[in-house]
mmCIF file of C-alpha atoms and ligand atoms in Angstrom:
data_model
loop_
_atom_site.group_PDB
_atom_site.id
_atom_site.type_symbol
_atom_site.label_atom_id
_atom_site.label_comp_id
_atom_site.label_asym_id
_atom_site.label_seq_id
_atom_site.Cartn_x
_atom_site.Cartn_y
_atom_site.Cartn_z
ATOM 1 C CA MET A 1 38.919 21.656 -21.612
ATOM 2 C CA ASN A 2 35.425 21.659 -20.220
ATOM 3 C CA VAL A 3 33.511 18.946 -22.014
ATOM 4 C CA VAL A 4 29.748 19.064 -21.610
ATOM 5 C CA GLU A 5 28.148 15.653 -21.229
ATOM 6 C CA PRO A 6 25.424 15.163 -23.870
ATOM 7 C CA ILE A 7 21.873 14.982 -22.494
ATOM 8 C CA ILE A 8 20.945 12.737 -25.432
ATOM 9 C CA GLN A 9 23.455 10.250 -26.838
ATOM 10 C CA ILE A 10 22.347 8.296 -29.869
ATOM 11 C CA GLN A 11 24.973 5.755 -30.862
ATOM 12 C CA ASN A 12 24.878 3.790 -34.052
ATOM 13 C CA ILE A 13 21.192 2.900 -33.935
ATOM 14 C CA ASN A 14 19.373 0.749 -36.464
ATOM 15 C CA LYS A 15 15.644 0.311 -36.786
ATOM 16 C CA TYR A 16 13.752 -2.068 -39.043
ATOM 17 C CA PHE A 17 10.053 -2.242 -39.852
ATOM 18 C CA GLY A 18 9.974 -5.831 -41.033
ATOM 19 C CA ALA A 19 12.513 -5.973 -43.843
ATOM 20 C CA PHE A 20 12.526 -2.185 -44.271
ATOM 21 C CA HIS A 21 15.632 -0.491 -42.860
ATOM 22 C CA ALA A 22 14.170 2.726 -41.437
ATOM 23 C CA LEU A 23 17.175 4.028 -39.439
ATOM 24 C CA LYS A 24 20.691 3.247 -40.619
ATOM 25 C CA ASN A 25 23.600 3.599 -38.188
ATOM 26 C CA VAL A 26 22.308 6.885 -36.851
ATOM 27 C CA SER A 27 24.495 8.626 -34.270
ATOM 28 C CA LEU A 28 23.802 12.002 -32.717
ATOM 29 C CA ASP A 29 24.969 13.754 -29.551
ATOM 30 C CA ILE A 30 22.831 16.547 -28.160
ATOM 31 C CA ALA A 31 24.187 18.808 -25.424
ATOM 32 C CA PRO A 32 21.941 20.358 -22.767
ATOM 33 C CA GLY A 33 20.325 23.488 -24.188
ATOM 34 C CA ASP A 34 21.012 22.508 -27.805
ATOM 35 C CA LYS A 35 18.402 23.126 -30.457
ATOM 36 C CA ILE A 36 18.550 20.498 -33.189
ATOM 37 C CA VAL A 37 16.434 20.878 -36.300
ATOM 38 C CA VAL A 38 15.902 17.675 -38.280
ATOM 39 C CA LEU A 39 15.248 18.111 -41.991
ATOM 40 C CA GLY A 40 14.777 15.666 -44.809
ATOM 41 C CA PRO A 41 12.373 14.389 -47.443
ATOM 42 C CA SER A 42 9.215 12.489 -46.613
ATOM 43 C CA GLY A 43 9.964 8.958 -45.467
ATOM 44 C CA SER A 44 13.584 9.707 -44.559
ATOM 45 C CA GLY A 45 13.091 8.600 -40.944
ATOM 46 C CA LYS A 46 12.703 11.919 -39.122
ATOM 47 C CA SER A 47 9.644 10.931 -37.100
ATOM 48 C CA THR A 48 11.028 7.476 -36.436
ATOM 49 C CA LEU A 49 14.244 8.979 -35.053
ATOM 50 C CA LEU A 50 12.312 11.383 -32.835
ATOM 51 C CA ARG A 51 10.074 8.580 -31.583
ATOM 52 C CA THR A 52 13.019 6.390 -30.601
ATOM 53 C CA ILE A 53 14.159 9.104 -28.170
ATOM 54 C CA ASN A 54 11.144 8.542 -25.923
ATOM 55 C CA LYS A 55 10.848 4.880 -26.842
ATOM 56 C CA LEU A 56 7.622 5.233 -28.787
ATOM 57 C CA GLU A 57 9.691 3.113 -31.190
ATOM 58 C CA THR A 58 12.152 0.452 -30.060
ATOM 59 C CA ILE A 59 15.481 0.041 -31.813
ATOM 60 C CA ASP A 60 17.104 -3.125 -33.153
ATOM 61 C CA SER A 61 20.708 -2.213 -32.394
ATOM 62 C CA GLY A 62 22.767 0.613 -30.978
ATOM 63 C CA THR A 63 22.159 2.621 -27.815
ATOM 64 C CA ILE A 64 20.239 5.705 -26.788
ATOM 65 C CA ILE A 65 21.088 7.358 -23.501
ATOM 66 C CA VAL A 66 18.770 10.115 -22.282
ATOM 67 C CA ASP A 67 19.986 12.104 -19.285
ATOM 68 C CA GLY A 68 22.055 9.140 -18.138
ATOM 69 C CA HIS A 69 19.324 6.532 -18.660
ATOM 70 C CA ASP A 70 19.991 3.780 -21.191
ATOM 71 C CA LEU A 71 16.749 3.232 -23.105
ATOM 72 C CA THR A 72 17.848 -0.257 -24.144
ATOM 73 C CA ASP A 73 18.292 -1.332 -20.527
ATOM 74 C CA PRO A 74 15.165 -3.310 -19.545
ATOM 75 C CA GLU A 75 15.780 -2.339 -15.903
ATOM 76 C CA GLU A 76 15.243 1.349 -16.665
ATOM 77 C CA ASP A 77 11.844 2.810 -15.785
ATOM 78 C CA ILE A 78 10.707 4.174 -19.141
ATOM 79 C CA ASN A 79 7.858 6.159 -17.583
ATOM 80 C CA ALA A 80 10.322 8.047 -15.398
ATOM 81 C CA ILE A 81 12.443 8.841 -18.451
ATOM 82 C CA ARG A 82 9.399 9.934 -20.444
ATOM 83 C CA MET A 83 8.577 12.491 -17.764
ATOM 84 C CA GLU A 84 11.770 14.285 -18.738
ATOM 85 C CA LEU A 85 10.674 14.454 -22.372
ATOM 86 C CA GLY A 86 7.832 16.569 -23.694
ATOM 87 C CA MET A 87 6.506 15.720 -27.127
ATOM 88 C CA VAL A 88 4.410 17.828 -29.479
ATOM 89 C CA PHE A 89 2.878 16.279 -32.584
ATOM 90 C CA GLN A 90 1.538 17.634 -35.834
ATOM 91 C CA SER A 91 -2.008 16.710 -34.779
ATOM 92 C CA PHE A 92 -2.216 18.401 -31.381
ATOM 93 C CA ASN A 93 -3.691 15.298 -29.635
ATOM 94 C CA LEU A 94 -5.441 17.264 -26.904
ATOM 95 C CA PHE A 95 -7.969 15.492 -24.692
ATOM 96 C CA ARG A 96 -11.191 16.642 -26.304
ATOM 97 C CA HIS A 97 -13.417 15.986 -23.310
ATOM 98 C CA LEU A 98 -11.257 18.082 -20.980
ATOM 99 C CA SER A 99 -11.001 21.845 -20.631
ATOM 100 C CA VAL A 100 -7.751 23.548 -21.552
ATOM 101 C CA LEU A 101 -6.854 23.840 -17.872
ATOM 102 C CA ASP A 102 -7.610 20.163 -17.215
ATOM 103 C CA ASN A 103 -5.550 19.173 -20.254
ATOM 104 C CA LEU A 104 -2.593 20.823 -18.544
ATOM 105 C CA THR A 105 -3.141 19.498 -15.037
ATOM 106 C CA LEU A 106 -4.025 15.871 -15.806
ATOM 107 C CA ALA A 107 -0.522 14.445 -16.155
ATOM 108 C CA PRO A 108 1.120 16.423 -13.343
ATOM 109 C CA VAL A 109 -1.646 15.303 -10.923
ATOM 110 C CA LYS A 110 -1.827 11.690 -12.115
ATOM 111 C CA LEU A 111 1.787 10.905 -12.914
ATOM 112 C CA LYS A 112 3.686 13.322 -10.697
ATOM 113 C CA LYS A 113 1.143 13.202 -7.837
ATOM 114 C CA MET A 114 1.137 16.980 -7.762
ATOM 115 C CA GLU A 115 -1.453 18.804 -5.646
ATOM 116 C CA LYS A 116 -4.272 20.043 -7.874
ATOM 117 C CA SER A 117 -3.830 23.630 -6.646
ATOM 118 C CA GLN A 118 -0.139 23.612 -7.508
ATOM 119 C CA ALA A 119 -0.848 22.025 -10.898
ATOM 120 C CA ASN A 120 -3.442 24.754 -11.541
ATOM 121 C CA ASP A 121 -0.941 27.478 -10.660
ATOM 122 C CA ILE A 122 1.648 26.019 -13.021
ATOM 123 C CA ALA A 123 -0.957 25.535 -15.753
ATOM 124 C CA LEU A 124 -2.147 29.135 -15.554
ATOM 125 C CA ARG A 125 1.420 30.425 -15.654
ATOM 126 C CA LEU A 126 2.062 28.323 -18.778
ATOM 127 C CA LEU A 127 -1.175 29.472 -20.409
ATOM 128 C CA ASP A 128 0.014 33.018 -19.789
ATOM 129 C CA LYS A 129 3.275 32.152 -21.472
ATOM 130 C CA VAL A 130 1.533 30.863 -24.614
ATOM 131 C CA GLY A 131 -0.970 33.749 -24.568
ATOM 132 C CA LEU A 132 -4.051 31.699 -23.727
ATOM 133 C CA ARG A 133 -4.819 32.271 -20.075
ATOM 134 C CA ASP A 134 -8.241 33.610 -21.000
ATOM 135 C CA ARG A 135 -9.057 30.269 -22.670
ATOM 136 C CA ALA A 136 -8.438 28.105 -19.582
ATOM 137 C CA GLY A 137 -12.095 27.094 -19.344
ATOM 138 C CA HIS A 138 -12.573 26.424 -23.045
ATOM 139 C CA TYR A 139 -12.613 23.016 -24.703
ATOM 140 C CA PRO A 140 -10.201 22.151 -27.520
ATOM 141 C CA ILE A 141 -12.987 22.209 -30.125
ATOM 142 C CA GLN A 142 -13.594 25.882 -29.263
ATOM 143 C CA LEU A 143 -10.021 26.823 -30.210
ATOM 144 C CA SER A 144 -8.294 27.478 -33.513
ATOM 145 C CA GLY A 145 -5.570 25.101 -34.681
ATOM 146 C CA GLY A 146 -2.822 27.504 -33.656
ATOM 147 C CA GLN A 147 -4.380 27.903 -30.222
ATOM 148 C CA GLN A 148 -4.737 24.141 -29.817
ATOM 149 C CA GLN A 149 -1.095 23.654 -30.674
ATOM 150 C CA ARG A 150 -0.056 26.306 -28.166
ATOM 151 C CA VAL A 151 -2.129 24.461 -25.548
ATOM 152 C CA ALA A 152 -0.396 21.221 -26.570
ATOM 153 C CA ILE A 153 2.995 22.871 -26.024
ATOM 154 C CA ALA A 154 1.873 24.230 -22.642
ATOM 155 C CA ARG A 155 0.571 20.786 -21.709
ATOM 156 C CA ALA A 156 3.940 19.210 -22.488
ATOM 157 C CA LEU A 157 5.693 21.927 -20.469
ATOM 158 C CA ALA A 158 3.408 21.311 -17.479
ATOM 159 C CA MET A 159 5.405 18.147 -16.767
ATOM 160 C CA GLU A 160 8.527 20.341 -16.492
ATOM 161 C CA PRO A 161 10.489 18.300 -19.034
ATOM 162 C CA LYS A 162 14.211 18.713 -19.608
ATOM 163 C CA ILE A 163 13.864 18.070 -23.330
ATOM 164 C CA MET A 164 11.157 18.957 -25.845
ATOM 165 C CA LEU A 165 10.585 16.960 -29.022
ATOM 166 C CA PHE A 166 8.534 18.530 -31.810
ATOM 167 C CA ASP A 167 7.354 16.578 -34.863
ATOM 168 C CA GLU A 168 6.215 19.039 -37.534
ATOM 169 C CA PRO A 169 4.276 21.141 -35.011
ATOM 170 C CA THR A 170 3.078 23.652 -37.597
ATOM 171 C CA SER A 171 2.414 21.384 -40.581
ATOM 172 C CA ALA A 172 -1.299 20.997 -39.888
ATOM 173 C CA LEU A 173 -1.878 24.728 -39.394
ATOM 174 C CA ASP A 174 -3.258 27.374 -41.682
ATOM 175 C CA PRO A 175 -0.442 29.729 -42.715
ATOM 176 C CA GLU A 176 -1.681 32.618 -40.581
ATOM 177 C CA MET A 177 -1.389 30.505 -37.430
ATOM 178 C CA ILE A 178 2.110 29.186 -37.974
ATOM 179 C CA GLY A 179 3.774 32.320 -36.635
ATOM 180 C CA GLU A 180 2.067 32.262 -33.257
ATOM 181 C CA VAL A 181 3.235 28.693 -32.635
ATOM 182 C CA LEU A 182 6.776 29.368 -33.846
ATOM 183 C CA ASP A 183 6.911 32.432 -31.561
ATOM 184 C CA VAL A 184 6.220 30.202 -28.557
ATOM 185 C CA MET A 185 8.954 27.808 -29.693
ATOM 186 C CA VAL A 186 11.446 30.641 -30.194
ATOM 187 C CA THR A 187 10.722 31.872 -26.653
ATOM 188 C CA LEU A 188 11.271 28.378 -25.308
ATOM 189 C CA ALA A 189 14.540 28.117 -27.203
ATOM 190 C CA LYS A 190 15.761 31.440 -25.805
ATOM 191 C CA GLU A 191 14.994 30.226 -22.295
ATOM 192 C CA GLY A 192 17.500 27.431 -22.817
ATOM 193 C CA MET A 193 15.265 24.415 -23.407
ATOM 194 C CA THR A 194 16.884 21.445 -25.123
ATOM 195 C CA MET A 195 14.852 20.982 -28.304
ATOM 196 C CA VAL A 196 14.744 18.491 -31.148
ATOM 197 C CA VAL A 197 12.480 19.811 -33.874
ATOM 198 C CA VAL A 198 11.360 18.191 -37.117
ATOM 199 C CA THR A 199 10.056 21.025 -39.270
ATOM 200 C CA HIS A 200 9.874 22.408 -42.761
ATOM 201 C CA GLU A 201 10.058 25.979 -41.435
ATOM 202 C CA MET A 202 13.440 27.014 -42.767
ATOM 203 C CA GLY A 203 13.263 30.476 -41.198
ATOM 204 C CA PHE A 204 12.890 28.856 -37.792
ATOM 205 C CA ALA A 205 15.750 26.465 -38.537
ATOM 206 C CA ARG A 206 18.048 29.319 -39.478
ATOM 207 C CA GLU A 207 17.105 31.460 -36.504
ATOM 208 C CA VAL A 208 16.996 28.873 -33.749
ATOM 209 C CA ALA A 209 19.020 25.773 -34.644
ATOM 210 C CA ASP A 210 22.477 25.181 -33.233
ATOM 211 C CA GLN A 211 22.751 22.244 -35.602
ATOM 212 C CA VAL A 212 20.782 21.131 -38.614
ATOM 213 C CA VAL A 213 20.590 17.384 -39.129
ATOM 214 C CA PHE A 214 19.697 16.365 -42.672
ATOM 215 C CA MET A 215 18.349 12.833 -43.144
ATOM 216 C CA ASP A 216 17.789 10.850 -46.290
ATOM 217 C CA GLN A 217 16.709 7.212 -46.610
ATOM 218 C CA GLY A 218 17.118 6.505 -42.906
ATOM 219 C CA ALA A 219 20.609 7.941 -42.511
ATOM 220 C CA ILE A 220 22.053 11.245 -41.354
ATOM 221 C CA VAL A 221 23.647 12.607 -44.506
ATOM 222 C CA GLU A 222 24.825 15.942 -43.170
ATOM 223 C CA GLN A 223 25.027 17.663 -39.809
ATOM 224 C CA ALA A 224 26.077 21.297 -39.768
ATOM 225 C CA SER A 225 25.369 24.755 -38.393
ATOM 226 C CA PRO A 226 22.441 26.424 -40.195
ATOM 227 C CA ASP A 227 24.820 28.896 -41.843
ATOM 228 C CA VAL A 228 26.841 26.117 -43.401
ATOM 229 C CA PHE A 229 23.887 23.900 -44.203
ATOM 230 C CA PHE A 230 21.810 26.563 -45.954
ATOM 231 C CA ASP A 231 24.570 28.580 -47.612
ATOM 232 C CA ASN A 232 27.181 25.956 -48.297
ATOM 233 C CA PRO A 233 25.760 22.423 -48.045
ATOM 234 C CA GLN A 234 28.435 19.802 -48.430
ATOM 235 C CA HIS A 235 26.499 16.893 -49.866
ATOM 236 C CA GLN A 236 24.776 16.464 -53.171
ATOM 237 C CA ARG A 237 21.581 15.194 -51.557
ATOM 238 C CA SER A 238 21.453 18.210 -49.215
ATOM 239 C CA LYS A 239 21.860 20.542 -52.182
ATOM 240 C CA LEU A 240 19.093 18.795 -54.077
ATOM 241 C CA PHE A 241 16.778 18.934 -51.058
ATOM 242 C CA LEU A 242 17.400 22.647 -50.583
ATOM 243 C CA GLN A 243 16.817 23.332 -54.261
ATOM 244 C CA GLN A 244 13.491 21.577 -54.021
ATOM 245 C CA ILE A 245 12.212 23.360 -50.934
ATOM 246 C CA LEU A 246 13.659 26.872 -51.188
HETATM 247 N N1 LIG B 301 4.996 1.540 -38.068
HETATM 248 C C1 LIG B 301 5.572 1.425 -39.278
HETATM 249 N N2 LIG B 301 5.505 0.285 -39.969
HETATM 250 C C2 LIG B 301 6.113 0.157 -41.170
HETATM 251 N N3 LIG B 301 6.817 1.138 -41.755
HETATM 252 C C3 LIG B 301 6.916 2.307 -41.111
HETATM 253 C C4 LIG B 301 6.306 2.515 -39.842
HETATM 254 N N4 LIG B 301 6.581 3.785 -39.450
HETATM 255 C C5 LIG B 301 7.315 4.328 -40.436
HETATM 256 N N5 LIG B 301 7.535 3.448 -41.421
HETATM 257 C C6 LIG B 301 8.324 3.686 -42.640
HETATM 258 O O1 LIG B 301 9.592 4.175 -42.265
HETATM 259 C C7 LIG B 301 10.004 5.213 -43.135
HETATM 260 C C8 LIG B 301 10.324 6.448 -42.331
HETATM 261 O O2 LIG B 301 9.108 6.954 -41.799
HETATM 262 P P1 LIG B 301 9.076 8.305 -40.972
HETATM 263 O O3 LIG B 301 7.665 8.485 -40.544
HETATM 264 O O4 LIG B 301 10.108 8.272 -39.921
HETATM 265 O O5 LIG B 301 9.471 9.366 -42.093
HETATM 266 P P2 LIG B 301 9.496 10.950 -41.994
HETATM 267 O O6 LIG B 301 10.858 11.387 -42.398
HETATM 268 O O7 LIG B 301 9.002 11.396 -40.677
HETATM 269 O O8 LIG B 301 8.489 11.361 -43.163
HETATM 270 P P3 LIG B 301 7.388 12.575 -43.232
HETATM 271 O O9 LIG B 301 8.180 13.807 -43.615
HETATM 272 O O10 LIG B 301 6.476 12.158 -44.334
HETATM 273 O O11 LIG B 301 6.737 12.689 -41.908
HETATM 274 C C9 LIG B 301 8.883 5.400 -44.133
HETATM 275 O O12 LIG B 301 9.212 4.727 -45.315
HETATM 276 C C10 LIG B 301 7.692 4.777 -43.474
HETATM 277 O O13 LIG B 301 6.798 4.257 -44.415
HETATM 278 MG MG1 LIG B 302 7.300 12.446 -40.060
#
């Protein structure tokens, strides 16, 4: 049998904030190209889990291996690992004093030592992809929320990451702008990007996810295909959650 090596291996991790047990024996394997949608009530640990994958949060026990790099190994160069991971937040976090184009070229030039002209070419191609090439010279404040989030996605992609992490990318948007951001994410998914997405967009989860991971109180309660999770959830807490949101 041909066994694909996971690109992200999360093994039995625990995370405490003081006395509070935020992640409880969480294990998750993600294969290259997988799309994982993380669901769960507020405070269940979704963001914390996502943030451990690029070491924005440290863990207290267990191991996380990203593309062969052990995040708990102090010898590993975390900045090199982070270059393989793009992250998109709820609150776009664009650099307000930089144009859209400069938002996209800053990291490739500074961190990857890319030639400015090459970084510009890549940036313009990505702005095309998210439908915003004509806004290259604008500043973030001149864009709508949906446009800013599409720029934020393009900016993450400019580093040519192997994995994209999304933490509620559409939660801060007006309803009419959610679709344009989800469309970009669906395109990315179809192109084969490995994606871990925390979202409340159940339509997206159904359409795109290979696996749905349902968290409650810091633990993974259920992991299943979207068909099984939405139509035939196995756990009482999953059923309750779905009743509340659907
Ligand atoms: N830096 C921190 N210090 C102390 N407690 C924290 C910290 N970050 C998160 N927590 C706690 O850990 C728990 C999980 O938080 P987390 O942000 O991961 O939840 P979440 O599932 O993403 O929730 P939401 O859907 O509201 O975003 C919460 O109870 C939160 O209060
Ligand atoms: Mg969160």
